[in-house]
Coordinates of C-alpha atoms in Angstrom, one line a residue:
M1 CA 0.0 0.0 0.0
L2 CA 1.2 3.5 -1.0
V3 CA 0.1 6.5 1.1
P4 CA 0.9 9.7 -0.8
S5 CA 1.4 13.2 0.5
G6 CA 1.3 16.7 -0.9
S7 CA 5.1 17.1 -0.8
I8 CA 6.2 13.6 -1.8
D9 CA 5.9 12.1 -5.3
L10 CA 5.8 8.3 -5.0
T11 CA 5.9 7.7 -8.8
S12 CA 9.6 6.5 -8.7
V13 CA 8.9 4.3 -5.7
E14 CA 5.8 2.7 -7.4
R15 CA 7.8 2.0 -10.6
L16 CA 10.6 0.3 -8.6
M17 CA 8.1 -1.8 -6.7
R18 CA 6.6 -3.1 -10.0
Q19 CA 10.1 -3.9 -11.2
L20 CA 10.6 -6.1 -8.1
G21 CA 7.3 -7.9 -8.7
M22 CA 5.3 -6.2 -6.0
V23 CA 1.8 -5.0 -6.6
P24 CA 1.4 -1.5 -5.2
T25 CA -2.1 -0.2 -4.2
R26 CA -2.5 3.6 -3.9
V27 CA -4.9 5.2 -1.4
R28 CA -6.0 8.9 -1.4
D29 CA -5.3 9.9 2.2
E30 CA -4.8 8.6 5.8
E31 CA -8.5 7.9 6.3
E32 CA -8.7 5.6 3.3
A33 CA -5.3 4.0 4.3
V34 CA -6.8 2.9 7.7
S35 CA -10.0 1.8 6.2
S36 CA -8.3 -0.2 3.4
F37 CA -5.8 -1.8 5.9
S38 CA -8.6 -2.9 8.2
R39 CA -10.2 -4.8 5.3
T40 CA -7.1 -6.2 3.6
P41 CA -3.9 -5.9 5.7
F42 CA -0.8 -5.2 3.5
P43 CA 2.6 -6.8 4.2
V44 CA 4.4 -3.6 3.3
V45 CA 3.2 0.0 3.7
L46 CA 5.1 3.0 2.1
M47 CA 4.0 6.4 3.2
G48 CA 5.2 9.8 2.0
M49 CA 6.1 12.3 4.6
D50 CA 4.0 15.4 4.7
E51 CA 5.5 18.9 5.0
Q52 CA 5.4 18.8 8.8
G53 CA 6.5 15.2 9.0
D54 CA 3.3 14.4 11.0
R55 CA 2.6 10.8 10.2
I56 CA 2.8 9.5 13.8
V57 CA -1.0 9.1 14.1
L58 CA -1.1 7.0 11.0
V59 CA 1.8 4.8 12.0
R60 CA 0.2 4.1 15.4
A61 CA -3.2 3.5 13.9
L62 CA -1.8 0.8 11.6
R63 CA 0.3 -0.8 14.3
A64 CA -2.8 -1.0 16.5
S65 CA -4.8 -2.9 13.8
P66 CA -5.2 -6.6 14.3
R67 CA -2.4 -7.5 11.8
G68 CA -0.5 -4.2 12.2
M69 CA 2.5 -5.7 14.0
Q70 CA 3.2 -8.0 11.1
T71 CA 3.4 -5.2 8.6
A72 CA 6.6 -3.5 7.6
I73 CA 6.2 0.3 7.5
V74 CA 8.6 2.3 5.3
L75 CA 8.7 6.1 5.2
V76 CA 9.5 8.0 2.1
A77 CA 11.2 11.4 2.7
T78 CA 13.4 14.1 1.2
P79 CA 16.9 14.8 2.6
E80 CA 15.5 17.9 4.2
Q81 CA 13.1 15.8 6.3
V82 CA 15.6 13.4 7.8
E83 CA 15.6 15.2 11.2
L84 CA 11.8 14.5 11.3
L85 CA 12.1 10.8 11.0
Q86 CA 13.2 9.7 14.5
P87 CA 9.8 10.3 16.2
L88 CA 8.1 8.2 13.5
L89 CA 10.7 5.4 13.9
D90 CA 10.1 5.5 17.6
A91 CA 6.4 5.3 17.0
G92 CA 6.8 2.0 15.1
A93 CA 8.0 2.7 11.5
D94 CA 10.6 0.1 10.4
D95 CA 12.7 1.9 7.8
F96 CA 12.9 4.9 5.3
L97 CA 13.8 5.7 1.7
L98 CA 15.2 9.0 0.6
L99 CA 14.3 10.8 -2.7
P100 CA 15.7 10.9 -5.3
L101 CA 16.0 7.1 -5.1
D102 CA 19.3 5.4 -5.0
E103 CA 17.8 2.3 -6.8
P104 CA 20.3 -0.3 -5.6
A105 CA 19.9 0.8 -1.9
A106 CA 16.2 1.2 -2.3
T107 CA 15.9 -2.2 -3.8
L108 CA 17.7 -3.8 -0.9
R109 CA 15.6 -1.9 1.7
L110 CA 12.3 -2.9 0.0
K111 CA 13.4 -6.6 -0.1
L112 CA 14.3 -6.4 3.6
A113 CA 10.9 -4.9 4.4
E114 CA 9.2 -7.7 2.5
R115 CA 11.3 -10.3 4.3
R116 CA 10.7 -8.6 7.7
S117 CA 7.0 -8.9 7.2
A118 CA 7.2 -12.5 6.1
E119 CA 9.2 -13.5 9.2
R120 CA 7.0 -11.9 11.8
P121 CA 4.6 -14.3 13.5
E122 CA 1.0 -14.4 12.5
P123 CA -1.3 -12.6 15.0
L124 CA -3.6 -14.8 17.1
P125 CA -7.2 -15.0 15.9
E126 CA -9.7 -12.8 17.7
D127 CA -11.6 -15.8 19.1
F128 CA -8.4 -17.7 20.0
E129 CA -8.3 -19.1 23.5
L130 CA -5.3 -20.9 25.0
D131 CA -5.8 -24.3 26.6
G132 CA -3.7 -26.2 29.1
L133 CA -0.8 -25.2 31.3
C134 CA 0.1 -22.0 29.6
A135 CA -3.4 -20.6 29.9
V136 CA -3.7 -21.6 33.6
L137 CA -0.3 -20.0 34.4
L138 CA -1.1 -16.8 32.7
R139 CA -4.6 -16.5 34.1
E140 CA -4.0 -17.6 37.7
S141 CA -0.5 -16.1 38.3
P142 CA -0.6 -13.5 41.0
L143 CA 2.4 -11.8 39.4
P144 CA 1.7 -9.2 36.7
T145 CA 2.6 -11.0 33.5
C146 CA 2.5 -10.1 29.8
I147 CA 3.3 -11.8 26.5
T148 CA 4.7 -9.7 23.7
T149 CA 5.9 -10.3 20.1
R150 CA 9.6 -10.6 19.6
E151 CA 9.4 -8.0 16.8
G152 CA 7.9 -4.8 17.9
N153 CA 7.2 -5.8 21.5
A154 CA 3.4 -5.5 21.0
F155 CA 1.3 -6.9 23.8
V156 CA -0.3 -10.2 22.7
D157 CA -1.8 -11.1 26.0
V158 CA -1.8 -9.8 29.6
N159 CA -3.2 -11.2 32.8
E160 CA -5.5 -9.6 35.3
A161 CA -2.6 -8.8 37.7
F162 CA -0.9 -6.9 34.9
T163 CA -3.9 -4.7 34.2
R164 CA -4.3 -4.0 37.9
L165 CA -0.7 -2.9 38.2
F166 CA -0.8 -0.5 35.3
G167 CA -4.5 0.6 35.4
Y168 CA -5.3 -0.2 31.7
S169 CA -7.9 -2.6 30.6
R170 CA -6.8 -5.7 28.6
E171 CA -8.4 -4.2 25.4
E172 CA -6.5 -1.0 25.9
M173 CA -3.2 -2.8 25.9
L174 CA -3.5 -5.5 23.3
W175 CA -1.4 -4.9 20.1
R176 CA 0.1 -1.7 21.6
T177 CA 3.6 -1.4 22.9
A178 CA 5.0 -0.2 26.2
R179 CA 6.4 2.8 24.4
D180 CA 2.9 3.6 23.0
L181 CA 1.5 3.5 26.5
N182 CA 4.5 5.4 28.0
L183 CA 4.9 2.7 30.7
W184 CA 8.6 3.2 31.3
E185 CA 9.7 6.1 33.5
S186 CA 12.6 6.6 31.2
P187 CA 13.1 5.1 27.6
I188 CA 16.7 4.5 28.7
E189 CA 15.5 1.9 31.1
Q190 CA 13.8 0.0 28.4
E191 CA 16.8 0.2 26.1
R192 CA 19.1 -1.0 29.0
L193 CA 16.9 -4.1 29.6
A194 CA 16.5 -4.8 25.9
A195 CA 20.3 -4.7 25.6
R196 CA 20.6 -7.2 28.4
M197 CA 18.0 -9.4 26.7
R198 CA 20.0 -9.4 23.5
E199 CA 23.3 -10.2 25.2
E200 CA 22.1 -12.8 27.7
G201 CA 18.8 -14.0 26.3
I202 CA 17.2 -13.5 29.7
V203 CA 16.7 -10.8 32.4
R204 CA 16.4 -11.8 36.1
G205 CA 15.2 -9.4 38.8
A206 CA 16.3 -6.1 37.3
E207 CA 15.0 -3.1 39.2
A208 CA 13.0 -0.5 37.2
R209 CA 10.4 2.2 37.6
M210 CA 7.2 2.1 35.5
R211 CA 4.3 4.5 35.0
T212 CA 0.6 3.6 35.4
K213 CA -2.2 5.0 33.4
A214 CA -2.8 7.5 36.1
G215 CA 0.8 8.6 36.0
E216 CA 1.9 7.0 39.3
L217 CA 5.4 5.6 39.3
R218 CA 5.8 2.0 40.6
D219 CA 9.0 0.2 41.6
V220 CA 9.1 -3.2 40.0
L221 CA 11.4 -6.1 39.4
V222 CA 11.6 -7.3 35.8
Y223 CA 12.0 -10.9 34.7
V224 CA 12.1 -11.5 30.9
G225 CA 12.5 -14.7 29.0
I226 CA 11.5 -16.3 25.6
A227 CA 8.8 -19.0 25.5
E228 CA 6.7 -20.6 22.8
Y229 CA 3.2 -19.1 22.6
A230 CA 0.6 -20.2 20.1
G231 CA 3.3 -22.1 18.3
T232 CA 5.9 -19.3 17.8
P233 CA 8.5 -17.7 20.1
H234 CA 7.3 -14.8 22.2
I235 CA 8.7 -12.7 25.0
V236 CA 7.3 -13.4 28.5
S237 CA 7.8 -10.7 31.1
L238 CA 6.9 -10.7 34.8
F239 CA 6.7 -7.6 36.9
P240 CA 6.4 -8.2 40.7
D241 CA 5.3 -4.9 42.2
V242 CA 8.0 -4.1 44.8
T243 CA 6.6 -0.7 45.9
E244 CA 5.0 -2.5 48.8
R245 CA 8.3 -4.3 49.4
K246 CA 10.2 -1.0 49.6
Q247 CA 7.6 0.3 52.1
M248 CA 8.0 -2.9 54.1
Q249 CA 11.8 -2.4 54.1
A250 CA 11.3 1.2 55.4
R251 CA 9.0 -0.1 58.1
L252 CA 11.5 -2.7 59.1
Q253 CA 14.3 -0.1 59.3
L254 CA 12.1 2.1 61.5
A255 CA 11.2 -1.0 63.6
D256 CA 14.9 -1.8 64.0
R257 CA 15.7 1.7 65.1
M258 CA 12.8 1.6 67.6
A259 CA 13.9 -1.8 68.8
S260 CA 17.4 -0.4 69.5
V261 CA 16.0 2.5 71.5
G262 CA 13.5 0.2 73.2
T263 CA 16.4 -1.9 74.4
L264 CA 17.7 1.3 76.1
A265 CA 14.3 2.5 77.3
A266 CA 15.0 2.0 81.0
G267 CA 18.3 3.8 80.7
V268 CA 16.8 6.7 78.7
A269 CA 14.1 7.0 81.3
H270 CA 16.8 7.2 84.0
E271 CA 18.6 9.9 82.0
I272 CA 15.5 12.0 81.7
N273 CA 14.4 11.5 85.3
N274 CA 17.7 12.9 86.7
P275 CA 17.3 16.4 85.2
L276 CA 13.6 16.3 85.7
A277 CA 14.2 15.7 89.4
Y278 CA 16.1 18.9 89.9
V279 CA 13.9 20.8 87.4
T280 CA 10.9 19.9 89.5
A281 CA 12.7 20.5 92.8
N282 CA 14.1 23.9 91.7
L283 CA 10.8 25.1 90.3
G284 CA 9.0 24.1 93.5
Y285 CA 11.6 25.9 95.5
A286 CA 11.4 29.0 93.3
H287 CA 7.6 29.1 93.5
A288 CA 7.5 28.7 97.3
E289 CA 10.3 31.2 97.9
L290 CA 8.7 33.9 95.7
T291 CA 5.3 33.3 97.3
R292 CA 7.0 33.7 100.8
Q293 CA 8.9 36.8 99.8
F294 CA 5.9 38.5 98.2
E295 CA 3.8 37.8 101.3
R296 CA 6.4 39.2 103.7
G297 CA 8.0 41.7 101.4
I298 CA 11.5 40.6 102.4
G299 CA 14.5 38.7 101.1
T300 CA 16.5 38.7 97.9
L301 CA 15.8 37.1 94.5
Q302 CA 19.4 35.9 94.0
P303 CA 18.7 32.2 95.2
V304 CA 15.5 32.2 93.2
C305 CA 17.4 33.2 90.0
A306 CA 20.0 30.5 90.7
A307 CA 17.3 27.9 91.2
L308 CA 15.5 28.9 88.0
G309 CA 18.8 28.9 86.1
E310 CA 19.5 25.3 87.2
A311 CA 16.0 24.3 86.2
L312 CA 16.6 25.7 82.8
Q313 CA 19.8 23.7 82.5
G314 CA 17.9 20.6 83.4
A315 CA 15.1 21.3 80.9
D316 CA 17.8 21.8 78.3
R317 CA 19.2 18.4 79.0
V318 CA 15.8 16.8 78.7
Q319 CA 15.3 18.6 75.4
H320 CA 18.6 17.2 74.0
I321 CA 17.7 13.7 75.1
V322 CA 14.3 14.0 73.4
G323 CA 16.1 15.4 70.3
D324 CA 18.4 12.4 70.2
L325 CA 15.4 10.1 70.4
K326 CA 13.7 12.0 67.6
T327 CA 16.7 11.3 65.4
F328 CA 15.8 7.7 65.3
S329 CA 12.2 8.3 64.3
R330 CA 13.0 10.3 61.2
E331 CA 12.8 9.0 57.7
T332 CA 16.1 7.6 56.5
Q333 CA 15.7 8.9 52.9
E334 CA 17.0 12.4 53.8
K335 CA 19.7 13.7 51.5
L336 CA 23.4 13.0 52.1
Q337 CA 25.5 15.9 53.3
A338 CA 28.5 16.8 55.4
V339 CA 28.2 15.2 58.8
N340 CA 30.3 15.4 62.0
V341 CA 30.7 11.8 63.1
S342 CA 31.9 12.8 66.5
K343 CA 28.7 14.7 67.1
V344 CA 26.5 11.8 65.9
L345 CA 28.5 9.4 68.2
D346 CA 28.0 11.8 71.2
S347 CA 24.3 12.0 70.5
T348 CA 24.0 8.2 70.3
L349 CA 26.1 7.7 73.4
N350 CA 23.8 10.0 75.3
L351 CA 21.1 7.4 74.7
A352 CA 23.2 4.4 75.5
S353 CA 25.2 5.9 78.4
A354 CA 23.1 4.5 81.3
E355 CA 23.2 1.0 79.8
I356 CA 26.9 1.2 79.1
R357 CA 27.7 2.7 82.5
H358 CA 26.4 -0.4 84.4
R359 CA 28.3 -2.9 82.2
A360 CA 31.6 -1.3 81.1
R361 CA 33.9 1.7 81.1
L362 CA 33.4 3.9 78.1
V363 CA 36.6 5.1 76.3
K364 CA 36.3 7.7 73.6
T365 CA 39.2 8.4 71.3
Y366 CA 38.3 11.0 68.7
G367 CA 41.0 11.9 66.1
E368 CA 41.6 15.7 66.0
D369 CA 42.1 15.7 62.2
V370 CA 39.0 13.8 61.3
P371 CA 37.1 15.6 58.5
P372 CA 33.3 15.6 58.0
V373 CA 31.9 12.5 56.2
H374 CA 29.5 12.3 53.3
G375 CA 26.5 10.7 55.0
N376 CA 23.2 11.1 56.8
H377 CA 22.8 12.0 60.5
S378 CA 19.8 9.8 61.0
R379 CA 21.2 6.7 59.2
L380 CA 24.5 7.0 60.9
G381 CA 22.8 7.4 64.3
Q382 CA 20.9 4.2 63.7
V383 CA 24.0 2.3 62.7
F384 CA 26.0 3.5 65.7
L385 CA 23.2 2.8 68.1
N386 CA 22.8 -0.7 66.8
L387 CA 26.5 -1.4 67.1
L388 CA 26.6 0.0 70.6
V389 CA 23.5 -2.1 71.7
N390 CA 25.3 -5.2 70.3
A391 CA 28.4 -4.3 72.2
V392 CA 26.5 -3.8 75.5
Q393 CA 24.6 -7.1 75.0
S394 CA 27.8 -9.0 74.5
L395 CA 28.9 -8.1 78.1
P396 CA 27.7 -9.8 81.2
S397 CA 24.8 -8.0 82.8
D398 CA 25.9 -8.8 86.4
G399 CA 29.6 -8.4 86.0
D400 CA 32.0 -5.7 87.3
A401 CA 31.8 -2.7 84.9
E402 CA 35.4 -1.9 85.6
Q403 CA 36.5 -5.2 84.2
H404 CA 35.0 -4.5 80.7
E405 CA 35.4 -1.8 78.2
I406 CA 33.5 -0.3 75.2
R407 CA 35.8 1.8 73.1
V408 CA 34.7 4.3 70.4
R409 CA 37.4 5.6 68.1
T410 CA 37.5 7.8 65.1
R411 CA 40.4 8.4 62.8
R412 CA 41.4 9.7 59.3
M413 CA 42.2 7.0 56.8
E414 CA 44.1 7.0 53.5
G415 CA 42.1 7.6 50.4
E416 CA 39.9 10.4 51.9
R417 CA 38.1 8.1 54.2
V418 CA 37.1 8.2 57.9
S419 CA 37.1 5.1 60.2
V420 CA 34.7 4.8 63.1
E421 CA 35.4 1.8 65.3
I422 CA 33.2 0.4 68.1
S423 CA 35.0 -2.3 70.2
D424 CA 33.9 -4.4 73.2
T425 CA 35.6 -6.9 75.5
G426 CA 32.6 -9.3 75.3
A427 CA 32.1 -12.9 74.3
G428 CA 33.1 -12.5 70.7
I429 CA 31.8 -14.3 67.6
A430 CA 32.6 -17.9 66.7
P431 CA 34.7 -18.1 63.4
E432 CA 32.2 -20.4 61.7
L433 CA 29.5 -17.7 62.2
M434 CA 31.5 -14.7 60.9
G435 CA 30.4 -15.2 57.3
R436 CA 26.7 -15.0 58.2
I437 CA 26.4 -12.1 60.6
F438 CA 25.2 -9.6 57.9
D439 CA 22.6 -12.0 56.6
P440 CA 19.0 -11.0 57.3
F441 CA 17.3 -12.7 60.2
F442 CA 20.5 -14.4 61.4
T443 CA 21.2 -13.7 65.1
T444 CA 23.5 -15.2 67.7
K445 CA 21.4 -13.7 70.5
A446 CA 19.0 -15.7 72.7
P447 CA 15.4 -16.2 71.5
G448 CA 13.4 -13.0 72.1
T449 CA 16.4 -10.7 72.3
G450 CA 17.1 -10.1 68.6
T451 CA 15.4 -10.0 65.3
G452 CA 18.5 -10.7 63.2
L453 CA 17.8 -7.6 61.1
G454 CA 20.1 -5.1 62.8
L455 CA 23.4 -5.8 61.2
S456 CA 21.9 -6.5 57.8
I457 CA 20.2 -3.1 57.8
C458 CA 23.4 -1.5 59.1
H459 CA 25.3 -3.0 56.2
N460 CA 22.8 -1.8 53.7
L461 CA 22.7 1.7 55.1
I462 CA 26.5 2.1 55.2
T463 CA 26.8 0.7 51.6
A464 CA 24.2 3.1 50.4
M465 CA 26.3 6.0 51.7
G466 CA 29.3 4.7 49.8
G467 CA 30.9 3.2 52.8
E468 CA 31.9 -0.2 54.1
L469 CA 31.2 -2.2 57.3
H470 CA 33.7 -4.7 58.6
V471 CA 34.0 -6.9 61.7
Q472 CA 36.9 -8.5 63.5
S473 CA 36.3 -10.8 66.5
D474 CA 38.3 -13.0 68.9
L475 CA 36.1 -15.6 70.6
G476 CA 36.0 -14.9 74.3
R477 CA 37.9 -11.6 74.0
G478 CA 35.7 -9.2 72.1
T479 CA 34.6 -7.8 68.8
T480 CA 35.4 -4.7 66.8
F481 CA 33.1 -3.2 64.1
Q482 CA 34.6 -0.8 61.7
V483 CA 32.6 1.7 59.7
L484 CA 34.5 3.2 56.8
L485 CA 32.9 6.4 55.3
P486 CA 33.9 8.7 52.5
S487 CA 35.0 12.1 53.7
S488 CA 33.1 15.1 52.5
R489 CA 34.5 18.1 50.6
A490 CA 31.5 20.3 51.8
E491 CA 31.5 22.2 55.0
I492 CA 29.2 21.5 57.9
T493 CA 26.5 24.1 58.3
P494 CA 27.3 26.1 61.5
E495 CA 24.7 26.0 64.3
M496 CA 23.0 29.2 65.4
V497 CA 24.3 30.7 68.6
E498 CA 21.5 32.1 70.7
A499 CA 21.9 35.6 72.1
P500 CA 20.6 36.6 75.5
L501 CA 16.9 37.4 75.6
R502 CA 17.6 40.8 77.2
D503 CA 19.3 41.9 74.0
F504 CA 16.2 41.1 71.8
A505 CA 15.1 44.0 69.7
G506 CA 11.4 43.6 69.0
G507 CA 9.8 44.5 65.7
P508 CA 6.5 46.3 65.2
R509 CA 3.8 45.5 67.7
G510 CA 1.0 43.3 66.4
R511 CA -2.2 41.6 67.4
V512 CA -1.4 37.9 67.9
L513 CA -3.7 34.9 68.4
V514 CA -2.4 31.7 70.0
I515 CA -4.3 28.4 69.4
D516 CA -3.2 25.4 71.4
D517 CA -5.1 22.7 73.3
E518 CA -2.7 23.0 76.3
P519 CA -3.9 26.0 78.4
L520 CA -0.6 26.2 80.3
L521 CA 1.4 26.4 77.0
C522 CA -0.9 29.2 75.9
S523 CA -0.2 31.0 79.1
A524 CA 3.6 30.5 78.6
V525 CA 3.4 31.9 75.1
E526 CA 1.4 34.8 76.2
R527 CA 4.0 35.7 78.9
I528 CA 6.8 35.6 76.3
L529 CA 5.0 37.7 73.6
S530 CA 2.9 40.1 75.7
P531 CA 5.8 42.6 76.2
H532 CA 6.0 43.0 72.5
H533 CA 2.5 42.2 71.1
D534 CA -1.2 42.2 72.1
V535 CA -1.9 38.5 72.7
E536 CA -5.1 36.5 72.9
F537 CA -5.3 32.7 73.2
T538 CA -7.8 29.9 72.8
T539 CA -7.7 26.1 73.2
L540 CA -10.3 25.4 70.4
A541 CA -9.5 26.3 66.8
A542 CA -13.1 25.9 65.7
E543 CA -14.1 28.8 68.0
V544 CA -11.9 31.2 66.0
L545 CA -13.5 30.7 62.6
P546 CA -16.8 32.6 63.3
R547 CA -14.7 35.5 64.5
L548 CA -12.5 35.5 61.4
E549 CA -15.5 35.1 59.2
A550 CA -17.0 38.2 60.8
G551 CA -13.9 40.1 59.8
E552 CA -11.9 40.2 63.1
R553 CA -8.3 41.1 62.4
F554 CA -5.1 39.4 63.6
D555 CA -1.6 40.2 62.4
L556 CA -0.3 36.8 63.3
I557 CA -1.7 33.4 64.3
L558 CA 0.3 30.8 66.2
C559 CA -1.4 27.4 65.8
D560 CA -0.7 24.0 67.3
L561 CA -0.5 21.3 64.6
M562 CA -2.0 18.3 66.4
M563 CA -5.2 19.1 68.3
P564 CA -8.5 17.3 69.0
R565 CA -11.7 18.2 67.2
M566 CA -10.0 20.6 64.7
N567 CA -6.2 20.2 64.1
G568 CA -3.9 22.8 62.7
M569 CA -4.1 21.3 59.2
D570 CA -7.9 21.5 59.1
F571 CA -7.8 25.1 60.5
H572 CA -5.3 26.1 57.8
A573 CA -7.7 24.7 55.1
A574 CA -10.7 26.5 56.6
L575 CA -8.7 29.7 56.9
H576 CA -7.7 29.5 53.2
R577 CA -11.4 29.4 52.3
L578 CA -12.5 32.2 54.7
R579 CA -9.5 34.6 54.9
P580 CA -6.9 33.5 52.3
E581 CA -4.8 36.6 53.0
L582 CA -4.1 35.3 56.6
T583 CA -2.7 31.8 55.6
G584 CA 0.8 33.2 55.2
R585 CA 0.6 34.7 58.7
V586 CA 0.2 31.3 60.4
I587 CA 3.1 29.9 62.4
F588 CA 2.7 26.2 63.4
L589 CA 3.7 25.0 66.8
T590 CA 4.6 21.4 66.6
G591 CA 6.0 18.7 68.8
G592 CA 6.8 16.6 65.7
A593 CA 5.0 15.5 62.5
F594 CA 4.4 11.9 63.8
T595 CA 1.7 11.0 61.3
P596 CA 2.2 10.7 57.5
Q597 CA -0.6 13.3 57.0
A598 CA 1.2 15.8 59.2
K599 CA 4.6 15.1 57.6
S600 CA 3.1 15.6 54.1
F601 CA 1.3 18.8 55.1
L602 CA 4.5 20.4 56.5
E603 CA 6.4 19.5 53.4
R604 CA 3.7 21.0 51.2
V605 CA 3.0 24.4 52.9
P606 CA 5.6 27.1 53.2
N607 CA 4.5 28.4 56.6
R608 CA 7.1 28.8 59.3
R609 CA 7.0 26.4 62.3
V610 CA 8.4 26.4 65.8
E611 CA 9.4 23.0 67.3
K612 CA 8.4 22.2 70.8
P613 CA 9.9 22.6 73.3
F614 CA 11.0 26.1 72.3
N615 CA 12.7 28.9 74.1
A616 CA 11.6 32.5 74.3
R617 CA 14.1 33.9 71.9
A618 CA 13.3 31.4 69.1
L619 CA 9.6 32.2 69.4
L620 CA 10.2 36.0 69.3
E621 CA 12.6 35.8 66.4
V622 CA 10.1 33.8 64.2
T623 CA 7.3 36.1 65.2
R624 CA 9.2 39.2 64.2
E625 CA 10.4 37.7 60.9
V626 CA 6.8 36.6 59.8
L627 CA 5.4 40.0 60.8
A628 CA 8.1 41.8 58.8
T629 CA 7.6 39.5 55.7
A630 CA 3.8 39.9 55.8
G631 CA 4.3 43.6 55.7

C-alpha cells in the first residue's frame, strides 16, 4: 500500500516496486489508508512524509490494527526531512527511503521490508483461547505477566494482575507497545533491559520504575524470557510490584531503630528522670520562695534566680535527650550531606550511656584531624546505636563494669576516608558464624532478644552511603566493628548561637492569636509575647472561625499542629477558604510530625514552624520575621 502526501511524489517508488514484482495499491489519504488496511492488511506500507512530518497518528493506527504488528512500515522522505524521521521510527516505523531514489539501496531496503513482514509471527485470531498449562499459568498467576511479540514488542496477552498494576484494561493494551502507553519512567531503562536481553537471552530481577495509566510511578522487578506461545517464540515478562516491598523495608528499618531505642528504654528514662528531678525541685523551691517573699516583702531574689537557672539547664538536658530520640524516628531517605561523626556518636552515646555505665567503662578516642563525612545523620545514628547495643549485650549484665570496656574511636584513613570503630571486650563471635552475621534474620542472641535484622540493615545503610562495614572478632575476648565512610568536601552548616533574651530588639507591635489545646502552654506563650505584642489565646481552633468570618483582624496566628476536634491542618484549610490573606501569617507550633498526613502537610505548605519545646528567643525571632515579611 502506498500513502501519498502533498510534498512527496511516489511515482519512482511505485515504478521500482513493480520492477521487483510487487503489486502497489495507492490510497488517497490517511483515512482511506486505515479503512483499506482494516479490510485487507498489507505486508508492506510505504507512506510519504507530509510537509510537517506528521505521520505518527497513521503509524500508530496501523500498528494498533489486528495485523498491524506483522506489517513493515517504510517512510519516504526528502533529505530535508531526515531530522523529522526519528519520532516516527520511535512510534513504530521500520525503515525509510530518501528521494531521489538510489535504486540499488532502495531495492535492498524494499526486499528487507518484505522479508521482515514474512518473518513476523501471525497474530492470534480474535476468538483464539489458549488451553492447558500456559493458559492456567497466565490467568492464575498473582504476578503481573505479559506476553509480547519478539518483533515490535506489542502486547499479545496480559493477565489480570498486569492490568491492575498499570491501570489499563486488557483491550487498551493488546497490540500496543510499552512505548505507545508510556509505561517506562525513562526510555533509557527499556533500552538497557533490551540490551541485556539481546546479550544474555534472559533478564532476572532487574529493578526498574514504570508508570501507570494515572501517571503514578511504581517500583518493579523485571523478569524476561523467551517462550513458545501459540506455536511461535514470544517474549514473556513478569513484573512483581515491589513498591509494597520497599515500604516494608522502610518499616523494618524504622522498627529496627525503635527496637534499639527500646532496648535502652530504661536507661533513657533514667537519664530523663535525673534532670527532671532537679527541674521539679528547683521550680518548686522558686515558687514557694517567691510566694513567701511577696507575702512578707523581704528577702533577695538571687537564690531564686539561681534555682531557675539550674531548672533551665535541666530542661535543656531533657530537650537534648528527646532530640536524640527523635533522630531515630526520622525518615532515612534524607539527603546525604557533610556530617560530623563525633557529634553523631556523642548524640548516640547519650542514649546508651546509662546502659553502658552499668556494664563497662566507656573510652572515647576521637581523632583531631577527622574531616566531616559524606553521609546522613539519621542513618549513621541508627548504625552506631545498633552497634553499641550489640556491644552492650555481648557483656555480662551482672559483672564488674570496671572489668570490661567499650571503646569508640574515630580516625582519618588513607584515600579520603574516615574510620569509626566500636569495640567491646565481650564474648566475641565464633569463626564459623562470621560469614553470616550480615545475613537478614541471622542472630547469635538468645530467642526473644534479637530479630537478626540489625546488622543486615546497618550493612545496607552504610553501603548506600558509599561506605563499608567490617568486623573482627576474637572468641572470648571481644569484637570490633569498623565503619569506613567517604570524607566530605563540603563544610558543615554552623549552628545558630542564641543571644541573651535581654538583647532582643522587637519589631512592630501586632495583634497575635495563639491556638493550642494545652492551656498552660498558651499562658507561657502569652507571657513571652505580651511585652512585644497584644496577645489572645484559645484552646479550640473551631471557635476562632466565626470571629474570622465576621472580619476580626489578627496580624499573626500561632497554631498547634496536632489538636483534638480541629487540628492545625484543618484550621489552615478553613482559613484558606475564609480569609486566604491570613494563611501566610500562620506559624505552626509542633511537637513533631508523627503522622504521614502531618509530615506531608508540613512538606507542602511554606509556613514557618516552631518545634516544641522552644525557648523565648526562638519564638520571638520567628514572630518578628513573619510579621516583617507579611508587611
